[in-house]
CSV table of C-alpha atoms in Angstrom, one decimal:
chain,number,residue,atom,x,y,z
A,1,UNK,CA,-5.4,145.1,13.7
A,2,UNK,CA,-2.2,146.9,12.8
A,3,UNK,CA,-2.1,150.7,13.2
A,4,UNK,CA,-2.7,152.5,9.9
A,5,UNK,CA,0.1,154.9,10.7
A,6,UNK,CA,2.6,152.1,10.3
A,7,UNK,CA,1.7,151.6,6.6
A,8,UNK,CA,4.7,152.5,4.4
A,9,UNK,CA,4.2,154.7,1.4
A,10,UNK,CA,2.0,152.8,-1.1
A,11,UNK,CA,1.2,152.9,-4.8
A,12,UNK,CA,-2.1,151.3,-5.7
A,13,UNK,CA,-2.2,150.3,-9.3
A,14,UNK,CA,-5.8,149.8,-10.6
A,15,UNK,CA,-6.2,147.7,-13.7
A,16,UNK,CA,-9.7,148.5,-15.1
A,17,UNK,CA,-9.9,151.9,-13.5
A,18,UNK,CA,-12.6,153.0,-16.0
A,19,UNK,CA,-14.9,150.0,-15.3
A,20,UNK,CA,-18.0,149.7,-13.2
A,21,UNK,CA,-16.4,148.2,-10.1
A,22,UNK,CA,-13.8,151.0,-9.9
A,23,UNK,CA,-16.6,153.6,-10.4
A,24,UNK,CA,-19.1,152.2,-7.8
A,25,UNK,CA,-16.8,150.5,-5.2
A,26,UNK,CA,-13.1,151.0,-5.4
A,27,UNK,CA,-12.7,154.8,-5.7
A,28,UNK,CA,-15.5,155.4,-3.1
A,29,UNK,CA,-13.6,153.1,-0.8
A,30,UNK,CA,-10.3,154.9,-1.4
A,31,UNK,CA,-12.0,158.3,-0.8
A,32,UNK,CA,-13.8,157.2,2.4
A,33,UNK,CA,-10.6,155.7,3.8
A,34,UNK,CA,-8.8,159.0,3.0
A,35,UNK,CA,-11.5,161.0,4.8
A,36,UNK,CA,-11.2,158.7,7.8
A,37,UNK,CA,-7.5,159.1,8.0
A,38,UNK,CA,-6.9,155.5,7.0
A,39,UNK,CA,-4.8,155.9,3.9
A,40,UNK,CA,-1.0,155.9,4.2
A,41,UNK,CA,0.6,159.4,4.7
A,42,UNK,CA,2.2,159.0,1.3
A,43,UNK,CA,0.2,157.2,-1.4
A,44,UNK,CA,-0.5,157.3,-5.1
A,45,UNK,CA,-3.4,155.7,-7.0
A,46,UNK,CA,-2.3,154.8,-10.6
A,47,UNK,CA,-5.5,154.4,-12.6
A,48,UNK,CA,-5.0,152.4,-15.8
A,49,UNK,CA,-7.3,152.5,-18.8
A,50,UNK,CA,-7.2,152.0,-22.6
A,51,UNK,CA,-8.5,155.5,-23.5
A,52,UNK,CA,-6.2,158.5,-23.6
A,53,UNK,CA,-7.1,160.9,-20.7
A,54,UNK,CA,-5.5,163.6,-18.7
A,55,UNK,CA,-5.2,163.5,-15.0
A,56,UNK,CA,-7.7,166.3,-14.7
A,57,UNK,CA,-10.3,164.6,-16.9
A,58,UNK,CA,-10.0,161.4,-15.0
A,59,UNK,CA,-10.2,163.2,-11.6
A,60,UNK,CA,-13.4,164.8,-12.8
A,61,UNK,CA,-14.7,161.4,-13.7
A,62,UNK,CA,-13.9,160.2,-10.1
A,63,UNK,CA,-15.6,163.2,-8.6
A,64,UNK,CA,-18.9,162.5,-10.5
A,65,UNK,CA,-18.8,158.9,-9.3
A,66,UNK,CA,-18.2,159.8,-5.7
A,67,UNK,CA,-21.2,162.1,-5.7
A,68,UNK,CA,-23.3,159.2,-7.1
A,69,UNK,CA,-21.9,156.2,-5.1
A,70,UNK,CA,-19.8,157.2,-2.1
A,71,UNK,CA,-21.4,157.1,1.4
A,72,UNK,CA,-19.4,160.3,2.1
A,73,UNK,CA,-20.4,162.8,-0.5
A,74,UNK,CA,-18.0,165.6,-1.6
A,75,UNK,CA,-18.8,168.1,1.2
A,76,UNK,CA,-15.5,170.0,0.8
A,77,UNK,CA,-13.9,170.9,-2.5
A,78,UNK,CA,-10.6,171.4,-0.7
A,79,UNK,CA,-10.7,167.9,0.9
A,80,UNK,CA,-11.5,166.3,-2.5
A,81,UNK,CA,-8.8,168.2,-4.3
A,82,UNK,CA,-6.3,167.0,-1.7
A,83,UNK,CA,-7.5,163.4,-2.3
A,84,UNK,CA,-7.5,163.8,-6.1
A,85,UNK,CA,-4.0,165.1,-6.1
A,86,UNK,CA,-3.0,161.5,-5.2
A,87,UNK,CA,-4.6,160.1,-8.4
A,88,UNK,CA,-2.7,159.8,-11.7
A,89,UNK,CA,-4.2,158.4,-14.9
A,90,UNK,CA,-2.0,156.2,-17.1
A,91,UNK,CA,-3.1,155.0,-20.6
A,92,UNK,CA,-2.5,151.3,-20.6
A,93,UNK,CA,-3.0,148.5,-23.1
A,94,UNK,CA,-3.1,145.2,-21.2
A,95,UNK,CA,-1.8,143.2,-24.2
A,96,UNK,CA,1.2,145.4,-25.0
A,97,UNK,CA,4.5,145.0,-23.2
A,98,UNK,CA,5.4,148.6,-23.9
A,99,UNK,CA,2.6,149.7,-21.6
A,100,UNK,CA,4.3,147.8,-18.7
A,101,UNK,CA,7.6,149.4,-19.5
A,102,UNK,CA,5.9,152.8,-19.2
A,103,UNK,CA,4.3,151.7,-15.9
A,104,UNK,CA,7.6,150.7,-14.5
A,105,UNK,CA,9.1,154.1,-15.3
A,106,UNK,CA,6.1,155.7,-13.6
A,107,UNK,CA,6.4,153.5,-10.5
A,108,UNK,CA,10.1,154.2,-10.2
A,109,UNK,CA,9.5,158.0,-10.5
A,110,UNK,CA,6.9,157.8,-7.7
A,111,UNK,CA,9.4,155.9,-5.5
A,112,UNK,CA,11.9,158.6,-6.2
A,113,UNK,CA,9.5,161.3,-5.2
A,114,UNK,CA,8.7,159.4,-1.9
A,115,UNK,CA,12.4,159.0,-1.2
A,116,UNK,CA,12.0,155.2,-0.8
A,117,UNK,CA,10.7,152.2,-2.5
A,118,UNK,CA,7.0,152.1,-1.9
A,119,UNK,CA,4.7,149.2,-1.3
A,120,UNK,CA,2.8,148.2,-4.4
A,121,UNK,CA,-0.8,147.0,-4.4
A,122,UNK,CA,-2.0,145.7,-7.8
A,123,UNK,CA,-5.8,145.6,-8.1
A,124,UNK,CA,-7.1,143.6,-11.0
A,125,UNK,CA,-10.6,144.9,-11.6
A,126,UNK,CA,-10.8,143.1,-14.9
A,127,UNK,CA,-12.2,140.0,-16.6
A,128,UNK,CA,-10.5,136.8,-15.5
A,129,UNK,CA,-9.3,136.2,-19.1
A,130,UNK,CA,-6.8,139.1,-18.7
A,131,UNK,CA,-5.1,137.8,-15.5
A,132,UNK,CA,-2.5,135.7,-17.2
A,133,UNK,CA,-1.4,138.5,-19.5
A,134,UNK,CA,-1.2,141.0,-16.7
A,135,UNK,CA,0.7,138.7,-14.2
A,136,UNK,CA,3.1,137.5,-16.9
A,137,UNK,CA,4.0,141.1,-17.7
A,138,UNK,CA,4.3,142.1,-14.1
A,139,UNK,CA,6.8,139.2,-13.7
A,140,UNK,CA,8.7,140.1,-16.9
A,141,UNK,CA,9.1,143.8,-15.8
A,142,UNK,CA,10.0,142.7,-12.3
A,143,UNK,CA,7.2,145.0,-10.9
A,144,UNK,CA,6.3,142.9,-7.8
A,145,UNK,CA,9.6,141.3,-6.8
A,146,UNK,CA,9.4,142.1,-3.1
A,147,UNK,CA,7.0,139.6,-1.2
A,148,UNK,CA,7.1,141.8,1.9
A,149,UNK,CA,6.0,144.9,0.0
A,150,UNK,CA,4.0,143.9,-3.1
A,151,UNK,CA,0.5,142.4,-3.2
A,152,UNK,CA,-2.1,141.6,-5.8
A,153,UNK,CA,-5.9,141.6,-5.4
A,154,UNK,CA,-7.9,139.2,-7.6
A,155,UNK,CA,-11.6,139.8,-8.0
A,156,UNK,CA,-14.1,136.9,-8.3
A,157,UNK,CA,-15.0,134.8,-10.2
A,158,UNK,CA,-11.8,132.9,-9.4
A,159,UNK,CA,-12.0,130.3,-12.1
A,160,UNK,CA,-15.2,128.8,-13.4
A,161,UNK,CA,-14.6,125.2,-12.0
A,162,UNK,CA,-12.1,123.4,-9.8
A,163,UNK,CA,-9.6,122.6,-12.6
A,164,UNK,CA,-9.6,126.2,-13.9
A,165,UNK,CA,-9.2,127.5,-10.3
A,166,UNK,CA,-6.2,125.2,-9.8
A,167,UNK,CA,-4.7,126.4,-13.1
A,168,UNK,CA,-5.2,130.0,-12.0
A,169,UNK,CA,-3.5,129.3,-8.6
A,170,UNK,CA,-0.6,127.7,-10.4
A,171,UNK,CA,-0.3,130.7,-12.8
A,172,UNK,CA,-0.3,133.2,-10.0
A,173,UNK,CA,2.3,131.2,-8.0
A,174,UNK,CA,4.7,131.7,-10.9
A,175,UNK,CA,4.8,135.5,-10.2
A,176,UNK,CA,3.6,135.8,-6.6
A,177,UNK,CA,4.0,134.0,-3.3
A,178,UNK,CA,0.8,132.8,-1.6
A,179,UNK,CA,1.2,135.6,1.0
A,180,UNK,CA,1.1,138.2,-1.7
A,181,UNK,CA,-2.2,137.0,-3.3
A,182,UNK,CA,-5.4,138.5,-2.0
A,183,UNK,CA,-8.5,136.7,-3.4
A,184,UNK,CA,-11.4,139.0,-2.6
A,185,UNK,CA,-14.9,138.1,-1.7
A,186,UNK,CA,-16.6,141.4,-0.7
A,187,UNK,CA,-19.2,139.5,1.5
A,188,UNK,CA,-16.4,138.9,4.0
A,189,UNK,CA,-15.9,142.6,4.4
A,190,UNK,CA,-19.5,143.2,5.5
A,191,UNK,CA,-19.7,144.3,9.1
A,192,UNK,CA,-22.3,141.8,10.1
A,193,UNK,CA,-20.4,138.9,8.6
A,194,UNK,CA,-17.2,139.9,10.5
A,195,UNK,CA,-19.3,140.1,13.7
A,196,UNK,CA,-20.0,136.4,13.5
A,197,UNK,CA,-16.6,135.7,14.9
A,198,UNK,CA,-17.0,138.2,17.7
A,199,UNK,CA,-20.5,137.0,18.5
A,200,UNK,CA,-19.6,133.3,18.6
A,201,UNK,CA,-16.2,133.4,20.3
A,202,UNK,CA,-16.6,136.6,22.4
A,203,UNK,CA,-19.6,135.3,24.4
A,204,UNK,CA,-19.9,132.4,26.7
A,205,UNK,CA,-23.6,132.0,26.5
A,206,UNK,CA,-23.9,130.9,22.9
A,207,UNK,CA,-20.8,128.9,22.0
A,208,UNK,CA,-21.8,126.0,24.3
A,209,UNK,CA,-25.1,125.7,22.4
A,210,UNK,CA,-23.4,126.0,18.9
A,211,UNK,CA,-23.4,122.3,18.0
A,212,UNK,CA,-25.5,119.3,17.0
A,213,UNK,CA,-26.9,118.8,20.5
A,214,UNK,CA,-28.8,122.1,20.5
A,215,UNK,CA,-29.1,123.3,16.9
A,216,UNK,CA,-31.8,121.8,14.7
A,217,UNK,CA,-30.8,123.4,11.4
A,218,UNK,CA,-29.0,126.3,9.8
A,219,UNK,CA,-30.3,128.4,6.9
A,220,UNK,CA,-28.3,130.9,4.8
A,221,UNK,CA,-30.2,133.1,2.4
A,222,UNK,CA,-28.8,135.6,-0.1
A,223,UNK,CA,-31.8,137.0,-2.2
A,224,UNK,CA,-31.8,139.8,-4.7
A,225,UNK,CA,-34.8,141.8,-5.9
A,226,UNK,CA,-33.2,142.7,-9.2
A,227,UNK,CA,-32.8,140.5,-12.2
A,228,UNK,CA,-29.7,140.1,-14.3
A,229,UNK,CA,-30.3,143.7,-15.7
A,230,UNK,CA,-27.7,144.3,-18.5
A,231,UNK,CA,-25.4,141.4,-17.4
A,232,UNK,CA,-27.3,138.7,-19.3
A,233,UNK,CA,-24.2,137.7,-21.3
A,234,UNK,CA,-22.1,137.4,-18.2
A,235,UNK,CA,-24.8,135.5,-16.3
A,236,UNK,CA,-25.1,133.0,-19.1
A,237,UNK,CA,-21.6,131.9,-18.4
A,238,UNK,CA,-22.0,132.0,-14.6
A,239,UNK,CA,-25.4,131.2,-13.2
A,240,UNK,CA,-26.4,131.3,-9.5
A,241,UNK,CA,-24.2,128.3,-8.5
A,242,UNK,CA,-21.0,129.8,-9.7
A,243,UNK,CA,-21.9,133.4,-9.1
A,244,UNK,CA,-23.1,133.0,-5.5
A,245,UNK,CA,-23.0,129.6,-3.9
A,246,UNK,CA,-19.4,128.6,-4.6
A,247,UNK,CA,-18.0,131.9,-3.1
A,248,UNK,CA,-20.4,134.1,-1.0
A,249,UNK,CA,-22.5,131.5,0.6
A,250,UNK,CA,-19.7,129.0,1.1
A,251,UNK,CA,-17.7,131.7,2.9
A,252,UNK,CA,-20.6,132.6,5.2
A,253,UNK,CA,-21.1,128.9,5.9
A,254,UNK,CA,-17.5,128.6,7.0
A,255,UNK,CA,-17.9,131.5,9.4
A,256,UNK,CA,-21.0,130.0,11.0
A,257,UNK,CA,-19.6,126.4,11.2
A,258,UNK,CA,-15.8,126.9,12.0
A,259,UNK,CA,-14.2,125.7,15.2
A,260,UNK,CA,-12.8,128.3,17.6
A,261,UNK,CA,-9.4,129.6,16.4
A,262,UNK,CA,-6.6,129.7,19.0
A,263,UNK,CA,-5.8,133.2,17.9
A,264,UNK,CA,-6.8,135.9,15.4
A,265,UNK,CA,-3.8,135.3,13.2
A,266,UNK,CA,-4.8,135.1,9.6
A,267,UNK,CA,-3.6,131.6,8.9
A,268,UNK,CA,-5.2,130.2,12.0
A,269,UNK,CA,-8.6,131.6,11.0
A,270,UNK,CA,-8.2,130.5,7.4
A,271,UNK,CA,-7.1,127.0,8.6
A,272,UNK,CA,-10.4,126.6,10.5
A,273,UNK,CA,-12.4,127.8,7.6
A,274,UNK,CA,-10.6,125.3,5.3
A,275,UNK,CA,-11.5,122.5,7.7
A,276,UNK,CA,-15.2,123.3,7.3
A,277,UNK,CA,-15.0,123.1,3.5
A,278,UNK,CA,-13.2,119.8,3.8
A,279,UNK,CA,-15.9,118.5,6.1
A,280,UNK,CA,-18.8,119.2,3.8
A,281,UNK,CA,-20.2,116.0,2.5
A,282,UNK,CA,-19.8,115.7,-1.2
A,283,UNK,CA,-22.9,115.1,-3.2
A,284,UNK,CA,-22.8,112.3,-5.8
A,285,UNK,CA,-24.3,112.8,-9.2
A,286,UNK,CA,-27.2,110.5,-8.4
A,287,UNK,CA,-27.9,112.6,-5.3
A,288,UNK,CA,-28.0,116.0,-7.0
A,289,UNK,CA,-31.7,116.0,-7.6
A,290,UNK,CA,-32.4,115.0,-3.9
A,291,UNK,CA,-30.2,117.7,-2.4
A,292,UNK,CA,-30.5,120.6,-4.8
A,293,UNK,CA,-33.2,122.7,-6.5
A,294,UNK,CA,-32.5,125.0,-9.4
A,295,UNK,CA,-34.9,127.5,-10.9
A,296,UNK,CA,-35.2,130.3,-13.4
A,297,UNK,CA,-37.4,133.4,-13.0
A,298,UNK,CA,-40.3,133.9,-15.3
A,299,UNK,CA,-42.1,137.0,-16.3
A,300,UNK,CA,-44.6,138.4,-13.9
A,301,UNK,CA,-46.2,141.6,-12.6
A,302,UNK,CA,-44.6,143.3,-9.6
A,303,UNK,CA,-46.4,146.2,-7.9
A,304,UNK,CA,-48.5,146.5,-11.0
A,305,UNK,CA,-45.6,146.7,-13.5
A,306,UNK,CA,-44.7,143.9,-15.9
A,307,UNK,CA,-41.3,142.3,-15.4
A,308,UNK,CA,-39.4,140.3,-17.9
A,309,UNK,CA,-38.5,136.7,-17.4
A,310,UNK,CA,-34.9,135.6,-17.6
A,311,UNK,CA,-35.3,134.3,-21.2
A,312,UNK,CA,-36.4,137.8,-22.3
A,313,UNK,CA,-33.3,139.5,-20.8
A,314,UNK,CA,-30.8,141.0,-23.1
A,315,UNK,CA,-27.8,138.7,-23.9
A,316,UNK,CA,-29.7,135.5,-22.8
A,317,UNK,CA,-30.1,132.7,-25.4
A,318,UNK,CA,-33.7,131.7,-26.2
A,319,UNK,CA,-33.6,128.2,-24.7
A,320,UNK,CA,-31.1,128.9,-21.9
A,321,UNK,CA,-31.1,126.5,-19.0
A,322,UNK,CA,-29.0,128.8,-16.8
A,323,UNK,CA,-30.2,128.9,-13.2
A,324,UNK,CA,-31.1,132.2,-11.5
A,325,UNK,CA,-32.1,130.4,-8.3
A,326,UNK,CA,-30.5,127.6,-6.2
A,327,UNK,CA,-31.5,126.0,-3.0
A,328,UNK,CA,-29.5,123.1,-1.6
A,329,UNK,CA,-28.9,121.1,1.5
A,330,UNK,CA,-25.4,120.3,2.9
A,331,UNK,CA,-24.2,118.1,5.8
A,332,UNK,CA,-20.9,118.5,7.6
A,333,UNK,CA,-19.2,115.3,8.6
A,334,UNK,CA,-17.5,116.3,11.8
A,335,UNK,CA,-18.1,116.0,15.5
A,336,UNK,CA,-19.8,119.4,16.0
A,337,UNK,CA,-22.3,119.3,13.1
A,338,UNK,CA,-23.0,115.7,12.3
A,339,UNK,CA,-26.6,115.3,11.2
A,340,UNK,CA,-27.4,119.0,11.2
A,341,UNK,CA,-28.8,120.1,7.8
A,342,UNK,CA,-27.4,123.4,6.4
A,343,UNK,CA,-29.9,124.9,3.9
A,344,UNK,CA,-28.6,127.6,1.5
A,345,UNK,CA,-30.5,129.5,-1.1
A,346,UNK,CA,-29.9,132.4,-3.5
A,347,UNK,CA,-31.8,133.9,-6.3
A,348,UNK,CA,-32.6,136.9,-8.5
A,349,UNK,CA,-35.9,138.5,-8.9
A,350,UNK,CA,-36.9,137.4,-5.4
A,351,UNK,CA,-39.6,139.0,-3.2
A,352,UNK,CA,-37.1,141.2,-1.4
A,353,UNK,CA,-33.4,141.9,-1.1
A,354,UNK,CA,-32.2,139.9,1.9
A,355,UNK,CA,-29.1,138.3,3.2
A,356,UNK,CA,-29.4,136.4,6.4
A,357,UNK,CA,-28.4,133.5,8.6
A,358,UNK,CA,-31.0,131.6,10.6
A,359,UNK,CA,-29.9,129.3,13.4
A,360,UNK,CA,-32.9,127.3,14.5
A,361,UNK,CA,-32.5,125.5,17.9
A,362,UNK,CA,-34.0,122.2,18.8
A,363,UNK,CA,-37.5,122.2,20.4
A,364,UNK,CA,-37.8,121.6,24.1
A,365,UNK,CA,-37.9,117.9,24.9
A,366,UNK,CA,-41.2,118.1,26.7
A,367,UNK,CA,-43.6,121.0,26.2
A,368,UNK,CA,-45.5,121.9,29.4
A,369,UNK,CA,-47.5,124.4,27.4
A,370,UNK,CA,-48.8,122.2,24.6
A,371,UNK,CA,-52.4,122.2,25.7
A,372,UNK,CA,-55.4,123.4,23.7
A,373,UNK,CA,-54.5,125.0,20.4
A,374,UNK,CA,-51.3,126.6,21.7
A,375,UNK,CA,-48.0,125.6,20.3
A,376,UNK,CA,-44.3,126.4,20.5
A,377,UNK,CA,-42.6,128.5,17.8
A,378,UNK,CA,-38.9,127.4,17.4
A,379,UNK,CA,-36.2,129.5,19.1
A,380,UNK,CA,-34.1,131.2,16.5
A,381,UNK,CA,-31.1,133.3,16.3
A,382,UNK,CA,-31.1,135.5,13.1
A,383,UNK,CA,-28.1,137.4,11.8
A,384,UNK,CA,-29.2,139.9,9.1
A,385,UNK,CA,-26.4,140.9,6.8
A,386,UNK,CA,-28.2,143.3,4.4
A,387,UNK,CA,-30.1,145.5,3.9
A,388,UNK,CA,-31.0,145.1,7.6
A,389,UNK,CA,-27.9,144.8,9.8
A,390,UNK,CA,-29.0,143.3,13.1
A,391,UNK,CA,-28.9,140.2,15.3
A,392,UNK,CA,-32.3,138.9,16.5
A,393,UNK,CA,-33.1,136.3,19.2
A,394,UNK,CA,-36.6,134.9,18.9
A,395,UNK,CA,-38.1,133.1,21.9
A,396,UNK,CA,-41.4,132.4,23.6
A,397,UNK,CA,-42.7,134.4,26.5
A,398,UNK,CA,-45.9,134.7,28.5
A,399,UNK,CA,-48.6,137.0,27.2
A,400,UNK,CA,-49.6,139.7,29.7
A,401,UNK,CA,-52.9,138.8,31.3
A,402,UNK,CA,-54.5,136.4,33.7
A,403,UNK,CA,-54.3,133.3,31.5
A,404,UNK,CA,-51.1,131.3,30.9
A,405,UNK,CA,-50.7,131.9,27.2
A,406,UNK,CA,-47.6,132.2,25.2
A,407,UNK,CA,-46.4,134.5,22.4
A,408,UNK,CA,-43.2,134.9,20.4
A,409,UNK,CA,-40.9,137.8,21.2
A,410,UNK,CA,-37.6,139.2,20.0
A,411,UNK,CA,-34.5,140.8,21.4
A,412,UNK,CA,-32.7,142.9,18.7
A,413,UNK,CA,-29.3,144.4,18.4
A,414,UNK,CA,-29.4,146.9,15.5
A,415,UNK,CA,-26.2,148.1,14.0
A,416,UNK,CA,-27.8,151.2,12.6
A,417,UNK,CA,-28.7,152.3,16.1
A,418,UNK,CA,-25.0,152.3,17.0
A,419,UNK,CA,-23.7,153.8,13.8
A,420,UNK,CA,-25.4,155.2,10.7
A,421,UNK,CA,-22.1,155.4,8.9
A,422,UNK,CA,-20.9,151.8,8.8
A,423,UNK,CA,-17.9,151.3,6.5
A,424,UNK,CA,-18.6,149.6,3.2
A,425,UNK,CA,-17.2,146.1,2.6
A,426,UNK,CA,-14.6,147.3,0.1
A,427,UNK,CA,-13.3,149.9,2.6
A,428,UNK,CA,-12.6,147.1,5.1
A,429,UNK,CA,-10.9,144.8,2.5
A,430,UNK,CA,-8.8,147.5,0.8
A,431,UNK,CA,-7.6,148.7,4.2
A,432,UNK,CA,-6.7,145.1,5.2
A,433,UNK,CA,-4.8,144.7,1.9
A,434,UNK,CA,-2.9,147.9,2.6
A,435,UNK,CA,-2.0,146.6,6.1
A,436,UNK,CA,-1.0,143.2,4.8
A,437,UNK,CA,-3.7,141.4,6.7
A,438,UNK,CA,-5.0,138.5,4.6
A,439,UNK,CA,-7.5,137.2,7.2
A,440,UNK,CA,-10.6,138.1,5.2
A,441,UNK,CA,-9.2,137.0,1.9
A,442,UNK,CA,-9.4,133.5,0.5
A,443,UNK,CA,-6.4,131.2,0.4
A,444,UNK,CA,-5.7,128.9,-2.6
A,445,UNK,CA,-6.8,125.7,-0.7
A,446,UNK,CA,-10.1,127.4,0.3
A,447,UNK,CA,-10.9,128.3,-3.2
A,448,UNK,CA,-10.2,124.8,-4.5
A,449,UNK,CA,-12.1,123.1,-1.7
A,450,UNK,CA,-15.1,125.4,-2.3
A,451,UNK,CA,-15.1,124.5,-6.0
A,452,UNK,CA,-14.8,120.8,-5.1
A,453,UNK,CA,-18.0,121.0,-3.0
A,454,UNK,CA,-20.1,122.0,-6.0
A,455,UNK,CA,-18.2,120.1,-8.8
A,456,UNK,CA,-20.6,117.2,-9.2
A,457,UNK,CA,-23.6,119.5,-9.0
A,458,UNK,CA,-22.1,121.8,-11.7
A,459,UNK,CA,-21.3,118.9,-14.0
A,460,UNK,CA,-24.7,117.3,-13.5
A,461,UNK,CA,-26.5,120.5,-14.4
A,462,UNK,CA,-24.2,121.2,-17.4
A,463,UNK,CA,-24.9,117.7,-18.7
A,464,UNK,CA,-28.6,118.2,-17.9
A,465,UNK,CA,-28.6,115.0,-15.9
A,466,UNK,CA,-30.1,114.1,-12.5
A,467,UNK,CA,-31.9,117.5,-12.2
A,468,UNK,CA,-34.7,119.7,-13.4
A,469,UNK,CA,-35.0,123.4,-14.0
A,470,UNK,CA,-38.1,124.9,-12.4
A,471,UNK,CA,-39.7,128.1,-13.3
A,472,UNK,CA,-40.7,130.6,-10.6
A,473,UNK,CA,-42.6,133.9,-10.9
A,474,UNK,CA,-40.5,137.1,-10.6
A,475,UNK,CA,-41.2,138.7,-7.2
A,476,UNK,CA,-41.6,135.4,-5.3
A,477,UNK,CA,-39.4,133.2,-3.2
A,478,UNK,CA,-38.4,130.7,-5.8
A,479,UNK,CA,-40.0,127.5,-7.0
A,480,UNK,CA,-42.2,125.4,-4.7
A,481,UNK,CA,-39.7,122.6,-4.9
A,482,UNK,CA,-37.4,124.7,-2.7
A,483,UNK,CA,-40.0,124.5,0.0
A,484,UNK,CA,-40.4,120.8,-0.5
A,485,UNK,CA,-36.6,120.4,0.0
A,486,UNK,CA,-37.0,121.5,3.6
A,487,UNK,CA,-40.4,120.0,4.2
A,488,UNK,CA,-39.0,116.4,3.9
A,489,UNK,CA,-37.4,116.9,7.3
A,490,UNK,CA,-40.2,119.0,8.8
A,491,UNK,CA,-38.5,122.3,8.2
A,492,UNK,CA,-39.5,125.5,6.3
A,493,UNK,CA,-37.7,128.6,5.3
A,494,UNK,CA,-37.7,130.8,8.3
A,495,UNK,CA,-38.9,134.3,8.7
A,496,UNK,CA,-36.3,136.9,9.6
A,497,UNK,CA,-38.3,140.1,10.3
A,498,UNK,CA,-40.5,141.1,13.2
A,499,UNK,CA,-43.5,141.5,10.9
A,500,UNK,CA,-43.2,137.9,9.8
A,501,UNK,CA,-42.8,136.8,13.4
A,502,UNK,CA,-46.1,138.5,14.2
A,503,UNK,CA,-47.7,136.6,11.4
A,504,UNK,CA,-46.3,133.4,12.8
A,505,UNK,CA,-47.8,134.3,16.2
A,506,UNK,CA,-51.2,133.7,14.7
A,507,UNK,CA,-50.0,130.4,13.3
A,508,UNK,CA,-48.8,129.5,16.8
A,509,UNK,CA,-52.2,130.2,18.3
A,510,UNK,CA,-53.7,128.0,15.6
A,511,UNK,CA,-51.5,125.2,16.6
A,512,UNK,CA,-49.2,125.1,13.6
A,513,UNK,CA,-46.1,124.8,15.8
A,514,UNK,CA,-45.7,122.1,18.4
């Protein structure tokens, strides 16, 4: 990675600076980078919002949010005041050209104070419907005319289907070159997701096994305990397929399945990820029901407290068929992965918050130990992304004692044992954008291919054809049909914690695994 000291003076322009994302993620990321000495020596954050506010009032707003949401709390008033001195608030109406003229004057004034033309990073923390207006005005005012210095970060959702994503790419290309556009997926900034590359391509012991000859199946789970909360209106237009599968889970899948890059250059890595998306076998409309399961959480009691179902959430229509759970099976048609099922699932109001990758290896060809009631639990490599951050290798070993009995065991690498202050995903991604490193950001072809993978599924569900919507109790692991999806090939959703492994040990002794 480039040295942060080489970053030229930079102006970060935040559209939507009074919104939830800026409050919870962006300004804590800026602050933590500042404390770690990762911000440019000269920088300004230009915070844009509709309401009229003074710099002092907005800085107080930032201070309150840092206390609530930053991993580094405000321990030193002096350090915070130094950081806050870099923040200016600017009243801005996205729809009015005059606001962009005022912005241009402000940017020019900051350049003058720096003694040189600064880099410009435009962060669009706004609804997708405003992107066209903002980018058109940026072009009209000539605010991002230098491809080497000016960049724009676009938050998800990037479109709502393939055609809209292509239109959005075309729109952005009228103002920005591809190398200026940073399409953000915060999952790619997570420490454990980034470590997949190091784990796979930095070790000789696993990469030879990372193929169809040794791997039986792959599972990717992103589960949330919470429901839609106060985002019912947004979720009605999104659903789990658009909100999670098309972006987060697709990006994790590419990290697991990609071929080895020849270098760590951004385009080389992104080329390999695009290859994976192109290799995913497309599901025909008639196959949607066979390969996918969609569900919607129903009311239940969790820990003795009643919990609303999705249909009772604020902003949700009475007869909504929006899915809050998706499980599906993919195949990759290439040499490395032919015939290996990739199972993915995501849902709200699940039993626990959990993001994990489970690599299940093929069973031994002949089990010397399959006598009596003993069996063999599958060997698994588990990468926990959140809230646990670890890598676990599960294997069989001999029980201590005189008899030749087996038991499952684990070797664990725990990130928290190495560092209790791991950087947040947005810190990593903001720093990369400041450095001009697009490796962890999505390229236009990746976005369009990811949408193409789910297009027929999306259309079938919207037309209510070739699929059913199953109810599941809040606080569970989704509808029973998700288990049946795997059971057809003799698989089941794997455990990813040591407690669950100990429960499986009893099942091994009872002869469940063989």
